[in-house]
Coordinates of N, CA, C and O in Angstrom, one line a residue:
X126 N 0.8 -0.9 -0.3 CA 0.3 0.2 0.0 C 1.2 1.1 0.6 O 1.5 1.0 1.1
X127 N 0.3 1.8 -1.0 CA 1.7 3.2 -1.2 C 1.3 4.5 -0.1 O 0.3 4.3 1.1
X128 N 2.3 5.1 0.0 CA 2.3 5.8 1.2 C 0.8 6.9 0.7 O -0.3 7.6 2.3
X129 N 0.6 7.3 -0.6 CA -0.7 7.6 -0.4 C -2.1 7.4 -0.3 O -3.4 7.8 0.6
X130 N -2.3 5.7 -0.2 CA -3.4 5.1 0.3 C -3.9 5.4 1.5 O -4.4 5.2 1.5
X131 N -2.4 5.1 2.1 CA -2.7 4.8 3.5 C -3.5 5.8 4.3 O -4.0 5.5 5.2
X132 N -3.7 7.0 3.6 CA -3.6 8.3 4.2 C -5.6 8.2 4.0 O -6.4 9.5 4.1
X133 N -6.1 7.7 3.2 CA -7.3 7.3 2.5 C -8.7 7.5 3.6 O -9.3 7.6 4.1
X134 N -8.1 6.0 4.9 CA -8.7 6.3 5.5 C -8.8 7.4 6.6 O -9.7 7.5 7.6
X135 N -8.1 8.3 6.8 CA -7.9 9.8 7.3 C -9.0 11.3 6.7 O -9.4 11.9 6.6
X136 N -9.8 10.9 5.3 CA -10.3 11.1 4.2 C -11.7 11.3 4.7 O -12.5 10.7 5.7
X137 N -12.3 12.7 4.7 CA -14.1 12.6 5.0 C -14.6 11.1 3.7 O -14.0 11.1 2.6
X138 N -15.8 10.5 4.9 CA -16.6 10.4 3.7 C -16.4 10.9 2.8 O -17.0 12.0 2.7
X139 N -17.4 9.9 1.8 CA -18.0 10.4 0.6 C -19.4 11.1 0.9 O -20.3 10.0 1.6
X140 N -20.2 11.9 0.5 CA -21.0 12.3 0.6 C -22.2 11.5 0.3 O -22.0 11.1 -1.1
X141 N -23.1 11.2 1.2 CA -24.7 10.3 0.4 C -25.3 10.9 -0.5 O -25.7 12.0 -0.5
X142 N -25.5 9.9 -1.0 CA -26.7 10.5 -2.7 C -28.0 10.9 -1.5 O -29.1 11.2 -2.6
X143 N -28.2 10.7 -0.6 CA -29.6 11.0 -0.2 C -29.6 12.7 0.1 O -30.6 13.1 -0.2
X144 N -28.6 13.0 -0.2 CA -28.5 14.8 -0.1 C -28.6 15.4 1.1 O -28.1 14.8 2.1
X145 N -29.2 16.6 1.6 CA -29.3 17.6 2.5 C -28.6 18.4 2.6 O -28.5 19.7 2.9
X146 N -27.5 18.9 1.0 CA -26.8 19.6 0.6 C -27.6 20.7 -0.1 O -29.1 20.2 -0.3
X147 N -27.4 21.6 -1.4 CA -27.8 22.2 -2.5 C -28.0 21.7 -3.3 O -28.9 22.5 -4.0
X148 N -28.0 20.9 -3.6 CA -27.1 20.3 -5.2 C -29.0 19.6 -5.0 O -29.2 18.6 -4.7
X149 N -29.2 19.7 -6.2 CA -30.3 18.4 -6.4 C -29.9 17.0 -6.9 O -28.7 16.8 -7.2
X150 N -30.5 15.8 -6.8 CA -30.5 14.6 -7.1 C -29.1 14.3 -7.8 O -28.9 14.0 -8.1
X151 N -30.2 14.4 -9.3 CA -29.3 14.6 -10.5 C -27.9 15.2 -10.2 O -26.9 14.2 -10.9
X152 N -27.5 16.1 -9.6 CA -26.5 16.9 -9.6 C -25.5 15.9 -9.1 O -24.4 16.0 -9.3
X153 N -25.5 15.5 -7.5 CA -25.4 14.9 -6.5 C -24.8 13.4 -6.9 O -23.8 13.3 -6.8
X154 N -25.4 12.6 -7.8 CA -25.3 11.3 -8.6 C -24.1 11.5 -9.6 O -23.1 10.7 -9.6
X155 N -24.3 12.7 -10.5 CA -23.3 13.0 -11.4 C -21.4 13.3 -10.4 O -21.0 12.4 -11.0
X156 N -21.9 13.9 -9.6 CA -20.6 14.5 -8.7 C -19.8 13.0 -8.3 O -18.8 12.9 -8.1
X157 N -20.8 12.5 -7.6 CA -20.6 10.5 -7.2 C -20.4 9.9 -8.1 O -19.0 9.2 -7.9
X158 N -20.6 10.0 -9.3 CA -20.1 9.0 -10.5 C -18.5 9.0 -10.7 O -17.7 8.6 -11.1
X159 N -18.7 10.9 -11.1 CA -16.9 11.3 -11.6 C -16.4 11.1 -10.6 O -15.0 10.9 -11.1
X160 N -15.8 11.3 -9.1 CA -15.3 11.1 -8.0 C -15.4 9.4 -8.6 O -14.1 8.9 -8.0
X161 N -16.7 8.9 -7.9 CA -15.6 7.7 -8.6 C -15.2 6.8 -9.3 O -14.3 5.9 -9.4
X162 N -15.5 7.1 -10.9 CA -14.9 7.0 -12.2 C -13.3 7.4 -11.6 O -12.3 7.3 -11.8
X163 N -13.1 9.0 -11.1 CA -11.9 9.2 -11.1 C -10.9 8.3 -9.8 O -9.7 8.2 -10.5
X164 N -11.5 8.1 -8.9 CA -10.6 7.0 -7.7 C -10.7 6.2 -8.7 O -9.3 5.1 -9.2
X165 N -11.1 5.0 -9.7 CA -10.9 4.3 -10.5 C -9.6 4.2 -11.4 O -8.4 3.8 -11.7
X166 N -9.5 5.5 -12.8 CA -8.7 6.3 -13.3 C -7.8 5.9 -13.0 O -6.4 5.7 -13.2
X167 N -7.4 6.4 -11.3 CA -5.6 6.6 -11.0 C -5.7 5.8 -9.9 O -4.1 5.4 -10.4
X168 N -6.3 4.5 -9.9 CA -5.9 3.0 -9.6 C -5.3 2.5 -11.2 O -4.2 2.1 -10.9
X169 N -6.2 2.4 -12.1 CA -5.9 2.0 -12.8 C -4.6 2.5 -14.0 O -4.3 1.6 -14.9
X170 N -4.5 3.4 -13.9 CA -3.0 3.9 -14.8 C -1.5 3.1 -14.3 O -1.0 2.8 -15.1
X171 N -1.3 3.5 -12.7 CA -0.4 2.3 -12.7 C -0.7 1.0 -13.4 O -0.1 0.2 -14.3
X172 N -2.0 0.2 -13.0 CA -1.7 -0.8 -13.1 C -1.6 -1.1 -14.9 O -1.0 -2.4 -15.1
X173 N -2.4 -0.2 -15.7 CA -2.4 -0.7 -16.8 C -0.9 -0.6 -17.1 O -0.5 -1.1 -18.2
X174 N -0.4 0.2 -17.2 CA 1.3 0.4 -17.5 C 2.4 -0.7 -17.3 O 2.9 -1.2 -18.3
X175 N 1.7 -0.8 -16.0 CA 2.4 -1.9 -15.8 C 2.3 -3.7 -16.6 O 3.0 -4.5 -17.3
X176 N 0.8 -3.8 -16.7 CA 0.3 -4.8 -17.4 C 0.1 -5.1 -19.0 O 0.5 -6.1 -19.3
X177 N 0.1 -4.1 -19.5 CA 0.1 -3.8 -20.9 C 1.0 -2.5 -21.2 O 1.0 -3.2 -22.2
X178 N 2.3 -2.2 -20.5 CA 2.8 -1.2 -21.2 C 2.1 0.2 -22.5 O 2.9 0.1 -23.1
X179 N 1.0 0.3 -22.3 CA 0.4 1.1 -22.8 C -0.3 2.7 -21.9 O -0.3 2.3 -20.6
X180 N -0.4 3.9 -22.6 CA -1.0 4.8 -21.4 C -2.4 4.5 -21.0 O -3.2 3.1 -21.1
X181 N -3.0 5.5 -20.3 CA -4.5 4.9 -19.9 C -5.5 5.5 -21.1 O -6.5 4.6 -21.7
X182 N -5.0 6.2 -22.0 CA -6.1 6.5 -22.5 C -5.7 5.7 -24.2 O -6.8 5.3 -25.0
X183 N -4.6 5.6 -24.0 CA -4.2 4.2 -25.3 C -5.5 2.7 -24.9 O -6.2 1.9 -25.6
X184 N -5.4 2.5 -23.4 CA -6.3 1.2 -22.6 C -7.3 1.3 -23.1 O -8.0 0.7 -23.7
X185 N -8.1 3.0 -22.7 CA -9.3 2.9 -23.2 C -9.6 2.7 -24.7 O -10.9 1.9 -25.2
X186 N -8.9 2.7 -25.6 CA -9.2 2.5 -27.2 C -9.2 1.0 -27.2 O -9.9 0.6 -28.1
X187 N -8.3 0.8 -25.8 CA -8.3 -1.0 -26.2 C -9.4 -1.5 -26.0 O -10.2 -2.7 -26.4
X188 N -10.0 -1.2 -24.9 CA -11.4 -1.1 -24.6 C -12.6 -1.4 -25.2 O -13.4 -2.5 -25.5
X189 N -12.8 0.1 -26.1 CA -13.7 -0.6 -26.9 C -13.6 -1.1 -27.7 O -15.1 -1.5 -28.5
X190 N -12.2 -1.1 -28.8 CA -12.3 -2.1 -29.7 C -12.6 -3.7 -29.3 O -12.6 -4.9 -29.5
X191 N -12.2 -3.8 -27.9 CA -12.0 -5.4 -27.0 C -13.6 -5.6 -27.0 O -13.8 -6.7 -27.2
X192 N -14.7 -4.7 -27.2 CA -16.1 -4.8 -27.1 C -16.5 -4.7 -28.3 O -17.7 -5.2 -28.8
X193 N -15.3 -5.0 -29.4 CA -16.7 -5.1 -31.1 C -16.4 -6.1 -31.8 O -15.2 -6.5 -31.6
X194 N -16.7 -6.1 -33.1 CA -16.7 -7.8 -33.4 C -15.0 -7.7 -34.3 O -14.9 -6.3 -34.0
X195 N -14.5 -8.6 -34.7 CA -13.5 -8.3 -35.3 C -13.0 -6.9 -36.3 O -12.0 -6.9 -37.0
X196 N -13.8 -6.3 -36.5 CA -14.0 -5.7 -37.4 C -12.9 -4.1 -37.1 O -13.1 -4.2 -38.0
X197 N -13.9 -3.9 -36.2 CA -13.3 -3.4 -35.3 C -14.3 -2.0 -35.5 O -15.2 -1.5 -35.8
X198 N -13.6 -0.4 -35.6 CA -14.5 0.8 -35.3 C -13.8 2.3 -36.5 O -12.1 2.2 -36.4
X199 N -14.7 2.6 -36.8 CA -13.9 4.1 -37.6 C -13.5 4.8 -36.8 O -13.7 5.1 -35.9
X200 N -12.8 5.3 -36.9 CA -11.3 6.5 -35.9 C -12.9 7.4 -35.7 O -12.9 7.9 -34.5
X201 N -13.9 8.2 -36.8 CA -14.3 9.4 -35.8 C -15.2 8.5 -34.9 O -15.6 9.4 -34.9
X202 N -15.8 7.2 -35.0 CA -16.2 6.7 -34.2 C -16.1 6.5 -32.7 O -16.5 7.0 -31.6
X203 N -14.3 6.1 -32.7 CA -13.1 5.7 -31.7 C -13.6 7.2 -30.6 O -14.1 7.7 -29.5
X204 N -13.3 8.3 -31.1 CA -13.2 9.5 -31.1 C -14.6 10.5 -30.7 O -14.4 11.4 -29.7
X205 N -15.2 9.8 -31.1 CA -17.1 10.3 -30.8 C -17.1 9.7 -29.2 O -17.7 10.4 -28.1
X206 N -16.4 8.2 -28.9 CA -17.7 7.5 -27.7 C -16.2 8.1 -26.6 O -16.6 8.1 -25.8
X207 N -15.0 8.2 -27.1 CA -14.1 8.8 -26.1 C -14.1 10.3 -25.9 O -13.5 10.4 -24.6
X208 N -14.9 11.4 -26.5 CA -15.1 12.5 -26.3 C -13.3 13.2 -26.6 O -13.4 14.4 -25.8
X209 N -12.6 12.9 -27.7 CA -11.5 13.3 -28.1 C -11.5 13.2 -29.3 O -11.8 13.4 -30.0
X210 N -10.4 14.6 -29.4 CA -10.5 15.0 -30.7 C -9.6 14.1 -31.4 O -9.2 13.5 -31.3
X211 N -10.0 14.4 -33.1 CA -9.5 13.7 -33.7 C -7.9 13.6 -34.2 O -7.3 12.2 -34.2
X212 N -7.4 14.1 -34.4 CA -5.6 14.9 -34.3 C -5.0 14.1 -32.6 O -4.0 13.0 -33.1
X213 N -5.7 14.3 -31.3 CA -4.8 13.2 -30.8 C -5.2 11.8 -30.7 O -4.3 11.1 -30.7
X214 N -6.6 11.3 -31.3 CA -6.7 9.8 -30.7 C -5.8 9.1 -32.4 O -5.5 8.1 -32.3
X215 N -5.8 10.1 -33.5 CA -4.7 9.8 -34.5 C -3.1 9.6 -33.7 O -2.5 8.2 -34.7
X216 N -2.5 10.0 -33.0 CA -1.4 9.6 -32.7 C -1.4 8.8 -31.6 O -0.3 8.1 -32.2
X217 N -2.7 8.2 -30.8 CA -2.2 7.4 -30.1 C -2.5 6.0 -30.4 O -1.9 5.0 -30.4
X218 N -3.4 6.1 -31.9 CA -3.8 4.9 -32.5 C -2.6 4.6 -32.9 O -1.9 2.9 -33.4
X219 N -1.1 5.3 -33.7 CA -0.8 5.4 -34.4 C 0.6 4.8 -33.1 O 1.2 3.4 -33.9
X220 N 0.7 4.9 -32.3 CA 1.6 4.4 -31.2 C 1.0 3.1 -30.8 O 1.9 2.6 -30.8
X221 N -0.6 2.9 -30.9 CA -0.8 0.9 -30.7 C -0.2 0.8 -31.9 O 0.1 -0.9 -31.9
X222 N -0.6 1.0 -32.8 CA -0.5 0.4 -33.9 C 1.6 0.1 -34.0 O 1.7 -0.9 -34.9
X223 N 2.8 0.6 -33.9 CA 3.6 -0.1 -33.7 C 3.5 -0.4 -33.0 O 5.0 -1.5 -33.2
X224 N 3.1 -0.8 -31.5 CA 3.4 -1.9 -30.7 C 2.9 -3.1 -31.1 O 3.2 -4.2 -30.2
X225 N 2.0 -3.1 -32.3 CA 1.2 -3.9 -32.8 C 0.3 -4.6 -32.0 O -0.1 -5.5 -32.1
X226 N -0.4 -3.3 -31.8 CA -1.5 -3.6 -31.1 C -3.1 -3.7 -32.0 O -3.7 -4.1 -31.1
X227 N -3.0 -2.9 -33.0 CA -4.0 -2.8 -33.8 C -3.6 -2.5 -35.2 O -2.7 -2.6 -35.4
X228 N -4.4 -2.5 -35.9 CA -4.6 -2.4 -37.1 C -4.9 -1.3 -37.5 O -6.1 -1.3 -37.4
X229 N -4.8 -0.5 -38.9 CA -5.7 0.9 -39.6 C -5.9 -0.2 -40.7 O -4.8 0.0 -41.8
X230 N -7.0 -0.1 -41.1 CA -7.5 -0.3 -42.7 C -8.4 0.8 -43.4 O -9.2 0.9 -42.9
X231 N -8.3 1.3 -44.6 CA -9.6 2.3 -45.2 C -10.7 1.0 -44.9 O -10.8 0.1 -45.3
X232 N -11.3 2.6 -44.3 CA -13.3 1.7 -44.7 C -13.6 1.8 -45.9 O -13.1 2.2 -47.0
X233 N -13.8 0.3 -46.3 CA -14.4 0.4 -47.2 C -16.2 0.9 -48.4 O -16.6 1.3 -47.4
X234 N -15.0 1.2 -49.3 CA -16.2 1.9 -49.8 C -16.6 4.1 -49.5 O -16.9 4.6 -49.6
X235 N -15.7 3.7 -48.5 CA -14.9 5.2 -47.7 C -13.3 5.3 -48.4 O -12.9 5.2 -46.7
X236 N -13.0 6.3 -48.6 CA -11.3 6.1 -49.2 C -11.4 7.2 -47.7 O -9.6 7.3 -47.4
X237 N -11.8 7.6 -47.1 CA -11.2 9.0 -46.0 C -11.7 8.0 -44.5 O -10.8 8.5 -43.6
X238 N -12.6 7.2 -44.3 CA -12.1 6.5 -43.4 C -11.3 5.1 -43.2 O -10.9 4.5 -43.8
X239 N -11.4 5.5 -42.1 CA -10.2 4.4 -41.3 C -10.8 3.5 -40.4 O -11.6 4.0 -39.7
X240 N -10.5 2.5 -40.4 CA -11.0 1.3 -39.6 C -10.1 0.6 -38.5 O -8.8 0.5 -39.2
X241 N -10.2 0.9 -37.5 CA -9.1 0.4 -35.8 C -9.9 -1.0 -35.9 O -11.4 -0.8 -35.5
X242 N -8.7 -2.2 -35.5 CA -9.2 -2.9 -35.0 C -8.1 -4.1 -34.3 O -6.8 -3.1 -34.2
X243 N -8.4 -4.1 -33.3 CA -7.5 -5.6 -32.3 C -6.4 -6.0 -33.1 O -7.3 -6.7 -33.6
X244 N -5.5 -6.4 -32.6 CA -4.6 -7.5 -33.4 C -4.9 -9.0 -32.5 O -5.4 -9.0 -30.8
X245 N -4.4 -10.1 -32.8 CA -4.4 -11.0 -31.9 C -3.4 -10.7 -30.5 O -3.7 -11.5 -29.6
X246 N -2.6 -10.1 -31.0 CA -1.1 -9.8 -29.6 C -2.1 -9.2 -28.7 O -2.5 -9.5 -27.4
X247 N -2.9 -7.7 -29.0 CA -3.7 -7.4 -28.1 C -4.8 -8.2 -27.4 O -5.0 -8.0 -26.8
X248 N -5.3 -9.0 -27.8 CA -6.7 -9.7 -27.5 C -5.9 -10.5 -26.9 O -6.7 -10.9 -25.2
X249 N -4.4 -11.1 -26.6 CA -4.2 -12.1 -25.8 C -3.7 -11.2 -24.7 O -3.7 -11.8 -24.1
X250 N -3.2 -10.0 -24.8 CA -2.8 -9.4 -23.2 C -3.8 -8.4 -22.4 O -3.8 -8.6 -21.8
X251 N -5.0 -8.8 -23.6 CA -6.5 -8.2 -22.7 C -6.5 -9.2 -21.9 O -7.2 -8.6 -20.8
X252 N -6.9 -10.1 -22.2 CA -7.1 -11.7 -21.5 C -6.2 -11.7 -20.7 O -7.1 -11.8 -19.4
X253 N -5.1 -11.8 -20.7 CA -3.7 -12.5 -19.4 C -4.3 -11.1 -18.5 O -3.9 -11.6 -17.3
X254 N -4.4 -9.9 -18.9 CA -4.4 -8.4 -17.5 C -5.8 -8.4 -17.1 O -6.1 -8.0 -16.5
X255 N -7.1 -9.6 -17.8 CA -8.3 -8.7 -17.2 C -8.1 -9.4 -15.4 O -9.1 -8.1 -15.2
X256 N -8.1 -10.3 -15.2 CA -8.3 -10.7 -13.7 C -7.6 -9.5 -13.1 O -8.2 -8.5 -12.4
X257 N -6.7 -9.4 -13.1 CA -5.9 -8.0 -12.3 C -6.8 -6.6 -12.8 O -6.7 -5.6 -11.9
X258 N -7.0 -6.3 -13.8 CA -7.7 -4.9 -14.4 C -8.7 -5.2 -13.8 O -9.0 -3.8 -12.5
X259 N -9.5 -5.8 -13.8 CA -10.8 -6.2 -12.8 C -11.1 -5.8 -11.1 O -11.5 -5.3 -10.6
X260 N -10.0 -6.3 -11.0 CA -9.4 -6.8 -9.3 C -9.4 -4.8 -9.0 O -9.3 -4.7 -7.8
X261 N -8.8 -4.1 -9.8 CA -8.1 -3.1 -9.7 C -9.7 -2.1 -10.1 O -9.5 -0.9 -8.9
X262 N -10.0 -2.1 -10.2 CA -11.5 -1.4 -10.7 C -12.2 -1.7 -9.5 O -12.5 -1.0 -8.2
X263 N -12.6 -3.1 -9.1 CA -13.5 -3.3 -7.7 C -13.0 -3.1 -6.5 O -13.6 -2.5 -5.4
X264 N -11.5 -2.6 -6.4 CA -10.6 -2.1 -5.2 C -11.0 -0.8 -5.1 O -11.4 -0.1 -3.8
X265 N -10.4 0.4 -6.3 CA -11.3 1.0 -6.2 C -12.1 1.6 -6.3 O -12.7 2.6 -5.0
X266 N -12.7 1.5 -6.4 CA -14.8 1.7 -6.0 C -15.3 1.2 -4.8 O -15.7 1.9 -4.1
X267 N -14.8 0.3 -4.0 CA -14.5 -0.2 -2.3 C -14.3 0.7 -1.6 O -15.3 1.0 -0.7
X268 N -13.4 1.2 -2.2 CA -13.0 2.3 -0.8 C -13.5 3.5 -1.2 O -13.2 4.0 0.1
X269 N -14.1 3.3 -2.3 CA -14.6 5.4 -2.4 C -16.2 5.0 -2.4 O -16.9 6.2 -1.5
X270 N -16.9 3.8 -2.3 CA -18.3 4.1 -2.2 C -19.2 3.6 -1.1 O -18.3 2.7 -0.7
X271 N -19.9 4.0 -0.1 CA -20.6 3.4 0.4 C -21.7 2.5 0.3 O -22.0 2.1 -0.6
X272 N -22.3 2.4 1.4 CA -23.3 0.7 1.0 C -24.2 1.2 0.2 O -24.5 0.4 -0.7
X273 N -25.1 2.6 0.4 CA -26.0 2.4 -0.6 C -25.8 2.8 -2.4 O -26.1 1.7 -3.1
X274 N -24.6 2.9 -2.3 CA -23.6 3.1 -4.0 C -23.2 1.6 -4.3 O -23.3 1.6 -5.2
X275 N -22.9 0.9 -3.1 CA -22.1 -0.3 -3.1 C -23.3 -1.1 -4.1 O -22.8 -1.9 -4.9
X276 N -24.7 -0.9 -3.4 CA -25.9 -1.7 -3.8 C -25.9 -1.2 -5.4 O -26.3 -2.2 -6.4
X277 N -26.3 0.3 -5.5 CA -26.4 0.5 -6.9 C -25.2 -0.1 -8.2 O -25.6 -0.5 -8.8
X278 N -24.1 0.0 -7.6 CA -23.0 -0.4 -8.6 C -22.3 -1.8 -8.9 O -22.3 -2.7 -10.1
X279 N -23.3 -2.5 -7.7 CA -22.8 -4.0 -8.2 C -24.3 -4.4 -9.4 O -23.9 -5.6 -10.0
X280 N -24.5 -3.5 -9.8 CA -25.3 -4.2 -10.8 C -25.3 -3.3 -12.3 O -25.3 -4.0 -13.0
X281 N -24.5 -3.1 -12.1 CA -23.5 -2.0 -13.0 C -21.8 -2.7 -13.4 O -21.4 -3.6 -14.6
X282 N -21.1 -3.1 -11.8 CA -20.0 -3.9 -12.1 C -20.1 -5.5 -11.8 O -20.9 -5.2 -10.4
X283 N -20.5 -6.0 -12.6 CA -20.7 -8.1 -12.1 C -19.3 -8.5 -10.8 O -18.2 -7.8 -11.0
X284 N -20.1 -8.6 -9.6 CA -18.9 -8.9 -8.7 C -18.4 -7.8 -8.2 O -17.5 -8.1 -6.8
X285 N -19.3 -7.0 -8.2 CA -18.7 -5.4 -7.2 C -18.9 -6.0 -5.4 O -18.3 -6.0 -5.2
X286 N -19.9 -6.9 -5.4 CA -20.5 -7.0 -4.4 C -19.7 -8.3 -3.6 O -19.2 -8.5 -2.5
X287 N -18.7 -8.9 -4.1 CA -18.3 -10.1 -3.9 C -16.5 -9.8 -3.7 O -16.5 -8.3 -3.7
X288 N -15.9 -10.5 -2.8 CA -14.6 -10.3 -2.1 C -13.7 -10.4 -3.4 O -14.0 -10.8 -4.3
X289 N -12.4 -9.7 -3.0 CA -11.6 -9.4 -4.7 C -11.3 -10.5 -4.9 O -11.0 -12.1 -3.7
X290 N -11.0 -11.6 -6.4 CA -10.4 -12.9 -6.7 C -8.8 -12.4 -6.8 O -8.0 -11.6 -6.5
X291 N -8.4 -13.9 -6.3 CA -7.2 -14.3 -6.3 C -6.6 -14.3 -7.4 O -7.1 -14.1 -8.4
X292 N -5.5 -13.2 -7.7 CA -4.6 -13.3 -8.7 C -4.5 -14.4 -9.5 O -4.2 -15.1 -8.8
X293 N -4.5 -14.6 -11.2 CA -4.8 -15.5 -11.9 C -3.2 -15.7 -12.1 O -2.3 -14.9 -11.8
X294 N -3.0 -17.5 -12.0 CA -1.8 -17.3 -12.5 C -1.6 -17.5 -13.8 O -2.1 -17.9 -14.6
X295 N -0.6 -16.9 -14.3 CA -0.3 -17.1 -15.6 C 0.0 -18.4 -16.5 O 0.5 -19.2 -16.5

């Protein structure tokens, strides 16, 4: 446990979704969601770099592509889903292509469109790292959310209510 993590117990508890403050329920929920997302991203950055040797933003691209059929996604759709400028995305895709994790091809019937897909190497790496990454998400969320939020997130994050799994053997 890092020195930073040791001080988490000293932090004030997360505000309840029940309210009592000035914000309406929708904004309280949004703020809790942002804070939970931030906690997960902070923990994932290091684990992603260690296990996949890619940046967090590149990892998000890999995750999007991992949920697609082997055909992949158009660059414009990836940019839209991640809320990233296409110029920044082009650089990240080039980095992933150089490491052999994605392929880029012209879209059929549209010479301006580019389709990005995972390689078998990327699929293998994601599969090998998935247990550690899932445990990291579960741990980060469990350290952040209270009992009411845990119950709500259990519907969104499989096995969130369960105890962390033991690391998978390679």
